[in-house]
Coordinates of C-alpha atoms and ligand atoms in Angstrom, one line a residue:
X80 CA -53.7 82.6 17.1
X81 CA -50.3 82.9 16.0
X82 CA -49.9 84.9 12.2
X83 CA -47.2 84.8 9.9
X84 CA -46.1 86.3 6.9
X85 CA -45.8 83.4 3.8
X86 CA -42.2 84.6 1.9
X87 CA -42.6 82.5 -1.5
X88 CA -39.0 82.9 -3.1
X89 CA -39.4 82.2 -6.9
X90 CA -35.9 81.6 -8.5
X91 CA -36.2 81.7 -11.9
X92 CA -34.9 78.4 -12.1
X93 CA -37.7 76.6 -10.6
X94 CA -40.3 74.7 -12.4
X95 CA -43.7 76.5 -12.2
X96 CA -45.8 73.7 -11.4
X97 CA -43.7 72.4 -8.8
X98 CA -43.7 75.7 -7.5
X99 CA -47.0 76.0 -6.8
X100 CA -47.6 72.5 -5.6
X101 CA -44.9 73.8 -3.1
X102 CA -46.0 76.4 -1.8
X103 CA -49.7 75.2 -1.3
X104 CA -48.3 72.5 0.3
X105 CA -46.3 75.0 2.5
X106 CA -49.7 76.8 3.6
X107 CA -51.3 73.1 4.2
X108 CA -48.6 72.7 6.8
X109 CA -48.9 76.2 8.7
X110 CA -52.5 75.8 8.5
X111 CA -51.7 71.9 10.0
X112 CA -50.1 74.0 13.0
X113 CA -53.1 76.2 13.4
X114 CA -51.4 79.1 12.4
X115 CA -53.0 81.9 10.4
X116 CA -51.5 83.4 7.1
X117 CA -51.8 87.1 7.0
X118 CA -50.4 87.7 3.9
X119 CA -47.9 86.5 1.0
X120 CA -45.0 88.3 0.4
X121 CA -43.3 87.3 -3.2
X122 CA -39.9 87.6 -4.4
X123 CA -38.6 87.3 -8.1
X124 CA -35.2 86.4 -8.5
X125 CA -32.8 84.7 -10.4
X126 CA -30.6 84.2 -7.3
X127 CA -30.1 84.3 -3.6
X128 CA -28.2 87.3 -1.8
X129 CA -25.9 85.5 0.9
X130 CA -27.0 87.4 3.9
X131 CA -30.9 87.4 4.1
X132 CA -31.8 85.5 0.8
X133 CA -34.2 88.3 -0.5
X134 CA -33.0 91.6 -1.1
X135 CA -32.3 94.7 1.2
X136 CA -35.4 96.1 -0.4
X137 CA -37.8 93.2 0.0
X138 CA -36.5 93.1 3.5
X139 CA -37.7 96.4 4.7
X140 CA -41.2 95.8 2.3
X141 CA -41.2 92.3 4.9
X142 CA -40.4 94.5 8.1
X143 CA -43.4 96.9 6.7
X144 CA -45.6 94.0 6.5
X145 CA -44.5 92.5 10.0
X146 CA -46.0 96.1 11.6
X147 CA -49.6 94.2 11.5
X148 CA -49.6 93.7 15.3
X149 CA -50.4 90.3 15.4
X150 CA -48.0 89.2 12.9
X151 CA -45.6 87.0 15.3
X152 CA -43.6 85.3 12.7
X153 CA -42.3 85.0 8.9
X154 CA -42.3 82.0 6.9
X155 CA -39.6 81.3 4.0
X156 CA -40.5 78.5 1.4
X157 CA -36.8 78.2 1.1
X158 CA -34.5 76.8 3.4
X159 CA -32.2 79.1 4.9
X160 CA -28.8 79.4 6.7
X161 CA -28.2 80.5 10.2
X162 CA -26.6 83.7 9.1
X163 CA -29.9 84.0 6.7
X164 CA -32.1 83.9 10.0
X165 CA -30.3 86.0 12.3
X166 CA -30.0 88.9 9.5
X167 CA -34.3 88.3 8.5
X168 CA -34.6 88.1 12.5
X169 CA -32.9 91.4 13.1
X170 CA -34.0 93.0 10.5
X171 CA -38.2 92.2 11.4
X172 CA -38.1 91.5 14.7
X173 CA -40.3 88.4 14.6
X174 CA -39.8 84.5 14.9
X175 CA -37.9 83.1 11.4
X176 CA -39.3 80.0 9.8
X177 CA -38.0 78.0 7.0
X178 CA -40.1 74.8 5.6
X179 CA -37.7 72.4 7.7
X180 CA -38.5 74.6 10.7
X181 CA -42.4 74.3 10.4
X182 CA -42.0 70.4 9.4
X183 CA -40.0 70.1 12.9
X184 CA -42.6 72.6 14.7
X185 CA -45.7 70.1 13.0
X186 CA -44.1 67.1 14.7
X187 CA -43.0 68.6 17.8
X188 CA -47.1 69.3 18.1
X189 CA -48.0 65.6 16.7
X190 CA -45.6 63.8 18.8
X191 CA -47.8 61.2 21.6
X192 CA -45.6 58.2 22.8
X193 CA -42.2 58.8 24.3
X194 CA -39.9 57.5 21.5
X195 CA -41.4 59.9 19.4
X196 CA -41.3 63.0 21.6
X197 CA -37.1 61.8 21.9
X198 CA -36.8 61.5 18.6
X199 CA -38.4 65.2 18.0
X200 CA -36.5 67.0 20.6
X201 CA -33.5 65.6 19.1
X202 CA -34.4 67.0 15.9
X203 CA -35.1 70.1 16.9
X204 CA -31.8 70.4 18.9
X205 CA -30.0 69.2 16.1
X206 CA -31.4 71.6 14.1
X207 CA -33.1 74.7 15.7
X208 CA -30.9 75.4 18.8
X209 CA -27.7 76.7 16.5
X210 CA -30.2 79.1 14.6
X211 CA -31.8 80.4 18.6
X212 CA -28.7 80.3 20.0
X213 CA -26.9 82.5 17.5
X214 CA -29.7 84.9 17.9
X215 CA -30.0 84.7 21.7
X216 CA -26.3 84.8 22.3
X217 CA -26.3 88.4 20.3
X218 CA -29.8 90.1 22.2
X219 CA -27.8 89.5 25.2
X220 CA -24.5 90.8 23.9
X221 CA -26.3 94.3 24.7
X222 CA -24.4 97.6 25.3
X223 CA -21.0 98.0 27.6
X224 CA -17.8 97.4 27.7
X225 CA -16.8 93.5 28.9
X226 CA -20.2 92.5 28.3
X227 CA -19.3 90.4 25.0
X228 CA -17.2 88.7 27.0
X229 CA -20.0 87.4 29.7
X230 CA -22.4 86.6 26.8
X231 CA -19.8 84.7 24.6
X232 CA -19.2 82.4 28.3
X233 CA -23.5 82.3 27.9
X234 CA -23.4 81.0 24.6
X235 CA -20.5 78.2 25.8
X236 CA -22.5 77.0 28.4
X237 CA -25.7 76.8 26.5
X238 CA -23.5 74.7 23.7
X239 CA -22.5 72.8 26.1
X240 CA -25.6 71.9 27.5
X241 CA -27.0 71.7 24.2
X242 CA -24.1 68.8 23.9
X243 CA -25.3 66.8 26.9
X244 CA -28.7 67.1 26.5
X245 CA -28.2 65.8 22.5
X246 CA -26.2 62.6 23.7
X247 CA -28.3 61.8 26.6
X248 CA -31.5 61.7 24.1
X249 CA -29.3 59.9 21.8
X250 CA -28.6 56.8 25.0
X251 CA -32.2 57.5 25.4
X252 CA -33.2 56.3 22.3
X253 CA -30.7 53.8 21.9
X254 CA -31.8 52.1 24.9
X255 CA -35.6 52.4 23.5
X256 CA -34.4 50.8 20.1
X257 CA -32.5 47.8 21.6
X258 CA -36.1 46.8 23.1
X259 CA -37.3 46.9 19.9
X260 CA -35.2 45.3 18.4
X261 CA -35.3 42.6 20.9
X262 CA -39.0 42.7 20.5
X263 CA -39.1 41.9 17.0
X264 CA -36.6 39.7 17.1
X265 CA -38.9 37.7 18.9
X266 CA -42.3 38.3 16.9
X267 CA -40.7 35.3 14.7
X268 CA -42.5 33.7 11.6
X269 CA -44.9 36.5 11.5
X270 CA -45.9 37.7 7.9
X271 CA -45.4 41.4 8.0
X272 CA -46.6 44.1 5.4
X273 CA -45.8 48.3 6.2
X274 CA -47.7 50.9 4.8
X275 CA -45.7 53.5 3.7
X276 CA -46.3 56.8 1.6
X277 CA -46.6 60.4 0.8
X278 CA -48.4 62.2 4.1
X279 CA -52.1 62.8 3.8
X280 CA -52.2 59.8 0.8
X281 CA -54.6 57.5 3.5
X282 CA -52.1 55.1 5.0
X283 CA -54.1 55.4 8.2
X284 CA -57.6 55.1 6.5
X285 CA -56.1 51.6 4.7
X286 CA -54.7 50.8 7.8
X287 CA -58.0 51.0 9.7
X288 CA -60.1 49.2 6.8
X289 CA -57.3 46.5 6.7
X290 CA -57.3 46.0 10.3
X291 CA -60.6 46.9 11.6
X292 CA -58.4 48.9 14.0
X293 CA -59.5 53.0 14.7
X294 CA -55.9 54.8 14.4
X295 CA -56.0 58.4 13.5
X296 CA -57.3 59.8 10.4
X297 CA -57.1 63.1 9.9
X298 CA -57.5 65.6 6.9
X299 CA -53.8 67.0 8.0
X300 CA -49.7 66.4 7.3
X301 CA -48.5 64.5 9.9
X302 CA -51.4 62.8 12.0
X303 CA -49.8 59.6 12.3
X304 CA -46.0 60.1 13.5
X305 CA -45.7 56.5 15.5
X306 CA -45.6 53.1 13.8
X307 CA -48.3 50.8 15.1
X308 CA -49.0 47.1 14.2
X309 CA -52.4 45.2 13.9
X310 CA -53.3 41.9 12.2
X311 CA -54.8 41.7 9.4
X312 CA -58.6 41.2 9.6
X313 CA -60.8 38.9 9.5
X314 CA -57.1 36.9 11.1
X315 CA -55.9 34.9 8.2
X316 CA -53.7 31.4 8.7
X317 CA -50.9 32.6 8.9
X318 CA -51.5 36.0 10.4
X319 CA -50.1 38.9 8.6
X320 CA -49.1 41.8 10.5
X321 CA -49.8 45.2 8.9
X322 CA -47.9 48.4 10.4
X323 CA -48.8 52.1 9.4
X324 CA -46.1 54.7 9.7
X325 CA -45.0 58.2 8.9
X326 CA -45.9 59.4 5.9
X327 CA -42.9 61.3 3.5
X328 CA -42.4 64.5 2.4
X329 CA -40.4 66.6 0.2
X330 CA -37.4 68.3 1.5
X331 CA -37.7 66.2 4.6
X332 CA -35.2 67.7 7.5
X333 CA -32.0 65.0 7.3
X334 CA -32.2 65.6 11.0
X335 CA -35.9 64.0 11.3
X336 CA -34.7 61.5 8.9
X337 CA -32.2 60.3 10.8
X338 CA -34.8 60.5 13.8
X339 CA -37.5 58.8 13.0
X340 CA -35.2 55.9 10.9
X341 CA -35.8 53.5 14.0
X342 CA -39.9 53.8 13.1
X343 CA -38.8 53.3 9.8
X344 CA -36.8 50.2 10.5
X345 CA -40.7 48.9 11.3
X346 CA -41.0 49.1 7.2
X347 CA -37.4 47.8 6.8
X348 CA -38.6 44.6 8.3
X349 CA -41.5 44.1 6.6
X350 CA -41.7 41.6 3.5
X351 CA -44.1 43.5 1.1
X352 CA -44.7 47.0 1.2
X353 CA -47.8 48.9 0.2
X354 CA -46.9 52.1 -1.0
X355 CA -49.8 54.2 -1.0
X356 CA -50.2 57.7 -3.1
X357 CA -53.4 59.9 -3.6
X358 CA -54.3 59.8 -7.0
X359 CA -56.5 62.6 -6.8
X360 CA -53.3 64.9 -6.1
X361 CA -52.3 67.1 -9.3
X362 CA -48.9 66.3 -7.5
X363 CA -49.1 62.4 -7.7
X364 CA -46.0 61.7 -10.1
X365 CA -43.6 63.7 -7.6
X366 CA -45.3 62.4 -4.7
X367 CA -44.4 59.1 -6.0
X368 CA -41.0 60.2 -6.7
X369 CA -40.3 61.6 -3.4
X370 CA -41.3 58.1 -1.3
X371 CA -39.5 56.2 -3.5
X372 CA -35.9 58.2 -3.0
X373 CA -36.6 58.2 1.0
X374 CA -36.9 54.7 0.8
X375 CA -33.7 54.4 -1.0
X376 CA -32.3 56.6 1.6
X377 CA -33.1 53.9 4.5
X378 CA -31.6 50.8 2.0
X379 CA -35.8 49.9 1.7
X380 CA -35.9 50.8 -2.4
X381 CA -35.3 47.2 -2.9
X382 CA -37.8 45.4 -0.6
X383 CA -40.7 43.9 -3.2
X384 CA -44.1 46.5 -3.4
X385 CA -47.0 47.5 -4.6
X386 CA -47.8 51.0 -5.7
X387 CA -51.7 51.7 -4.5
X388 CA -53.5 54.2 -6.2
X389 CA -56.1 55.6 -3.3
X390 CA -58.7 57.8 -3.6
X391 CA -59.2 56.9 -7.0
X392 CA -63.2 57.8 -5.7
X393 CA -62.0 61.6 -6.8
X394 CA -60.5 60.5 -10.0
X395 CA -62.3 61.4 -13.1
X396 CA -62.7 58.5 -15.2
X397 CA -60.7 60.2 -18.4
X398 CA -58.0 60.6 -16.2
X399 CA -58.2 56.7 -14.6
X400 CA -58.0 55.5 -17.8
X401 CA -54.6 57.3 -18.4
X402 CA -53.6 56.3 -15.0
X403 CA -53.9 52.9 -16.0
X404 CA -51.8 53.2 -18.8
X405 CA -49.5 54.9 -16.9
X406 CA -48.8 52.8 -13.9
X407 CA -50.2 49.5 -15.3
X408 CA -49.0 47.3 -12.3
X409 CA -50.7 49.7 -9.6
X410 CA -53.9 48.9 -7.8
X411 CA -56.4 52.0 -8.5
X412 CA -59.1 51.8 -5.1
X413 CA -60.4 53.9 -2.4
X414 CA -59.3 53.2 1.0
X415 CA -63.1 54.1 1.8
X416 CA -64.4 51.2 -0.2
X417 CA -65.1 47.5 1.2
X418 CA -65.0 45.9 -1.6
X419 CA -61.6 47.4 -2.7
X420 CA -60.5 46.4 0.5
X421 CA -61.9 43.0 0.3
X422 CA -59.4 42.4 -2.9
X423 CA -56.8 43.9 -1.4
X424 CA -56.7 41.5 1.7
X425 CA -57.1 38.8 -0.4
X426 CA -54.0 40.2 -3.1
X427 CA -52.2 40.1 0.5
X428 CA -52.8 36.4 1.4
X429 CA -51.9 35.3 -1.8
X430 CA -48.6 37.5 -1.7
X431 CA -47.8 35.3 1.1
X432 CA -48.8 32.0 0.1
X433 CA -46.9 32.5 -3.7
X434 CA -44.1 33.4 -1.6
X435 CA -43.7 29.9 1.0
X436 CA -42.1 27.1 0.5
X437 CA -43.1 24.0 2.0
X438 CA -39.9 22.7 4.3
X439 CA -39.3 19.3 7.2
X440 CA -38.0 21.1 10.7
X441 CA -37.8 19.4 14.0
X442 CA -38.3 21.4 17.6
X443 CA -36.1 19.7 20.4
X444 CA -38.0 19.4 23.2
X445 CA -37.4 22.5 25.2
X446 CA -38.4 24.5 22.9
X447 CA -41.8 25.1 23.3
X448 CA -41.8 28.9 23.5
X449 CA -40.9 28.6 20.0
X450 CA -42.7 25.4 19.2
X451 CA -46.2 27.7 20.6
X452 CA -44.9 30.8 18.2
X453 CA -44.8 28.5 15.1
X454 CA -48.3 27.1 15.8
X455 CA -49.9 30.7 16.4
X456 CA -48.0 32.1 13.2
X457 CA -47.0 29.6 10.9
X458 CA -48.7 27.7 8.2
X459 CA -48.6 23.9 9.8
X460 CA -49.4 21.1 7.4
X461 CA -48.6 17.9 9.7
X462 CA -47.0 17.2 12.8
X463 CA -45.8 14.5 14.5
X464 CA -43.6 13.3 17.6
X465 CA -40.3 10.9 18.0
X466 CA -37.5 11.0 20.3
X467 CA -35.5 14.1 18.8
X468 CA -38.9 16.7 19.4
X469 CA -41.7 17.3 17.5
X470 CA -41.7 16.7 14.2
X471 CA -43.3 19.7 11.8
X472 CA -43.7 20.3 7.7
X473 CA -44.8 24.0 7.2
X474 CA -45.2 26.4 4.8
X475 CA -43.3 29.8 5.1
X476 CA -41.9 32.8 3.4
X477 CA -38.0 32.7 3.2
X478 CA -37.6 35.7 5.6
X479 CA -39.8 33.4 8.5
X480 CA -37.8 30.6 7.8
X481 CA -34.6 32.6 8.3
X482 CA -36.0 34.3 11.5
X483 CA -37.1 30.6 12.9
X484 CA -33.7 28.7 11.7
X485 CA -31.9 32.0 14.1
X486 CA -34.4 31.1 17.0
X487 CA -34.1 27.0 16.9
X488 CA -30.2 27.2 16.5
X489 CA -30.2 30.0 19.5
Ligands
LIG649 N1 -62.1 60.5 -1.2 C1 -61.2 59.7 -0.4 N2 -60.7 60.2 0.7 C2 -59.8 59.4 1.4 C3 -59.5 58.1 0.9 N3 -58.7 57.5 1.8 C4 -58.4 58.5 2.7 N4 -59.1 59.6 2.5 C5 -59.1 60.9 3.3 O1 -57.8 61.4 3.2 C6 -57.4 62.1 4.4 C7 -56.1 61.6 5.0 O2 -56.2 60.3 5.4 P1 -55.2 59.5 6.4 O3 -55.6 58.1 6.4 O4 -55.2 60.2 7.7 O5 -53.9 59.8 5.6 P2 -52.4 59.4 6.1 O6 -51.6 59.0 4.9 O7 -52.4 58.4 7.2 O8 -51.9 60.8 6.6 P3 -50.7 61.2 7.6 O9 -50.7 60.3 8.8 O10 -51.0 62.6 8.0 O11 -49.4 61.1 6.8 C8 -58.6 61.9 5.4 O12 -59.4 63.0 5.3 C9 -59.3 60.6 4.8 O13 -60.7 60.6 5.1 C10 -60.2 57.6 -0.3 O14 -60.0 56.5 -0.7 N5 -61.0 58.5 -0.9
LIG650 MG1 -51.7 58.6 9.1

């Protein structure tokens, strides 16, 4: 079993509670990769040294430590530069790991349909291979005279190939994100709703009650990486379309960010979004915090939601009752419990059905691909022939009567 070394930096700065909530967090996630901790190394300070973030005297206490022989690796809860890992690397011999490292290692494990295997490797690429390559580039350097010269050729090649390899994933996924695009372009008039939340918070577990669907659940960060999409059960008139996602996290990598934004773009199109946080989490408030800027990093903090309070089954009742208080226009429930569920579904049907508006539309004849769509999807109230087509009133939300409206005129 691969063993590390846990570094926990403590700047002076740093609030104490966040701290802690940080690191644990950071030993949930090594333990999510099946790695074992060996020990904790920690560092006071009130700032960072430039070349290997801790001190030359923590370093050698860390190469001490690293002797264990099946210590393989150290973990920083701090990010690091390049220069930062190549000096620790050096220094200890071992693998270097900062949290964006072992976030990109988590999915890189997780990842199970193709997109999101691209999307990984392109993270990783973007931002492991500069930290290895440094590193390999110099073990090869070696001894000798001219030999820096065949190494530094080494290390252009590798770039280079580093290059192609980013902007064929890049066409790759482009070419997988046009589909989808396509795709939803298509699933017109639907009434869509996207899970979205802090990771481990039970967007799955809601996901599977709301859908009678069996998605993962796991008791780990990062069990669900793809989006997938189920209607909401028992089928309602119209159907609503629930999707379940990725769940956040602080100090996301920018690189997965940017990565997984397509699977993202799944919420983006959604009409209500059910932002789901564990309330049993000490960590709740910044948990909330830290969902709600990602969204306003994908242009999403604007799309109308509801907060869920889940696991509210491990919530003492002192502390609902504050909860309450506290987020007033949340819905406290348990993801586990049917009855919660029940109310849920219904608070989702009448989301809907507060939001339509009853409107006159004709479908020229034609058009019955569409005209098919609109009586699978759409509310219908009457309908009726003449010579133009056929003759509908339904109700629908703005956004379906946008999507149709695009589809008729096309
Ligand atoms: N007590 C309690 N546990 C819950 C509840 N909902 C979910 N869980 C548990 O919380 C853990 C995480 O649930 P998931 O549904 O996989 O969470 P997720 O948000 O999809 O997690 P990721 O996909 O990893 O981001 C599992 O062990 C669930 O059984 C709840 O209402 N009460
Ligand atoms: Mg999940």
């Amino acid at each position: 079993m691969p063993t590390t070394i846990l570094v926990d930096v403590q700047l002076q700065r740093r609030d104490a509670d966040e701290h802690e909530a940080s690191l644990q967090e950071l030993r949930q996630l090594i333990e999510t990769l099946g790695w074992k901790i060996a020990g904790t190394l920690t560092q006071k300070m009130s700032s960072t040294t430039a070349a290997s973030l801790i001190g030359p005297g923590k370093l050698e206490e860390l190469s001490e430590l690293v002797k264990t022989p099946e210590v393989d690796s150290v973990v920083f809860d701090h990010e690091l530069t390049t220069t930062q890992v190549r000096n620790i690397r050096e220094a200890t011999g071992v693998h270097v790991y900062d949290r964006p490292a072992i976030i990109l290692e988590i999915f890189h494990q997780h990842a199970r349909t193709k997109e999101a295997q691209l999307q990984v490797e392109l993270a990783r690429l973007k931002y492991l291979a500069p930290r290895e390559r440094v590193v390999g580039a110099k073990e090869r350097r070696g001894g000798g005279r001219g030999a820096r010269g065949v190494s530094e050729s080494f290390h252009e090649l590798e770039r280079r190939q580093v290059r192609d390899r980013i902007r064929e994933l890049q066409r790759e996924l482009d070419a997988v994100h046009a589909e989808q695009v396509e795709r939803r372009r298509h699933r017109v008039g639907l009434s869509k709703v996207a899970i979205i939340g802090y990771t481990n918070a039970g967007k799955s577990s809601l996901m599977r009650a709301l859908t009678s669907s069996d998605v993962l659940v796991a008791d780990q960060l990062f069990a669900t990486l793809d989006t997938t999409v189920r209607a909401l059960q028992p089928e309602t008139q119209p159907r609503i379309l629930v999707s379940d996602t990725v769940g956040f996290i602080r100090n996301l990598p920018h690189d997965l960010v940017a990565s997984f934004r397509s699977t993202l773009d799944e919420a983006l199109d959604a009409s209500l979004l059910l932002h789901v946080a564990d309330a049993s989490d000490p960590s709740l408030r910044s948990h909330i915090q830290v969902t709600r800027e990602v969204l306003e990093s994908i242009d999403a903090g604007k799309l109308p939601s509801l907060l869920i309070l889940n696991k509210i089954d491990a919530v003492d009742i002192a502390q609902q009752v504050l909860l309450k208080r506290e987020f007033p226009d949340a819905i406290p429930m348990s993801a586990l419990q049917p009855k919660d569920i029940e109310a849920l579904h219904e608070r989702l049907v009448r989301f809907f059905l507060d939001n339509m508006t009853q409107v006159d539309l004709v479908v020229s004849y034609g058009k019955e691909a569409v005209l098919a769509e609109i009586r699978k999807n759409v509310h219908v109230l009457k309908e009726s022939y003449d010579e133009k087509g056929v003759c509908l009133t339904i109700k629908a939300t703005p956004d379906t009567l946008t999507a149709l409206k695009r589809r008729l005129a096309s």
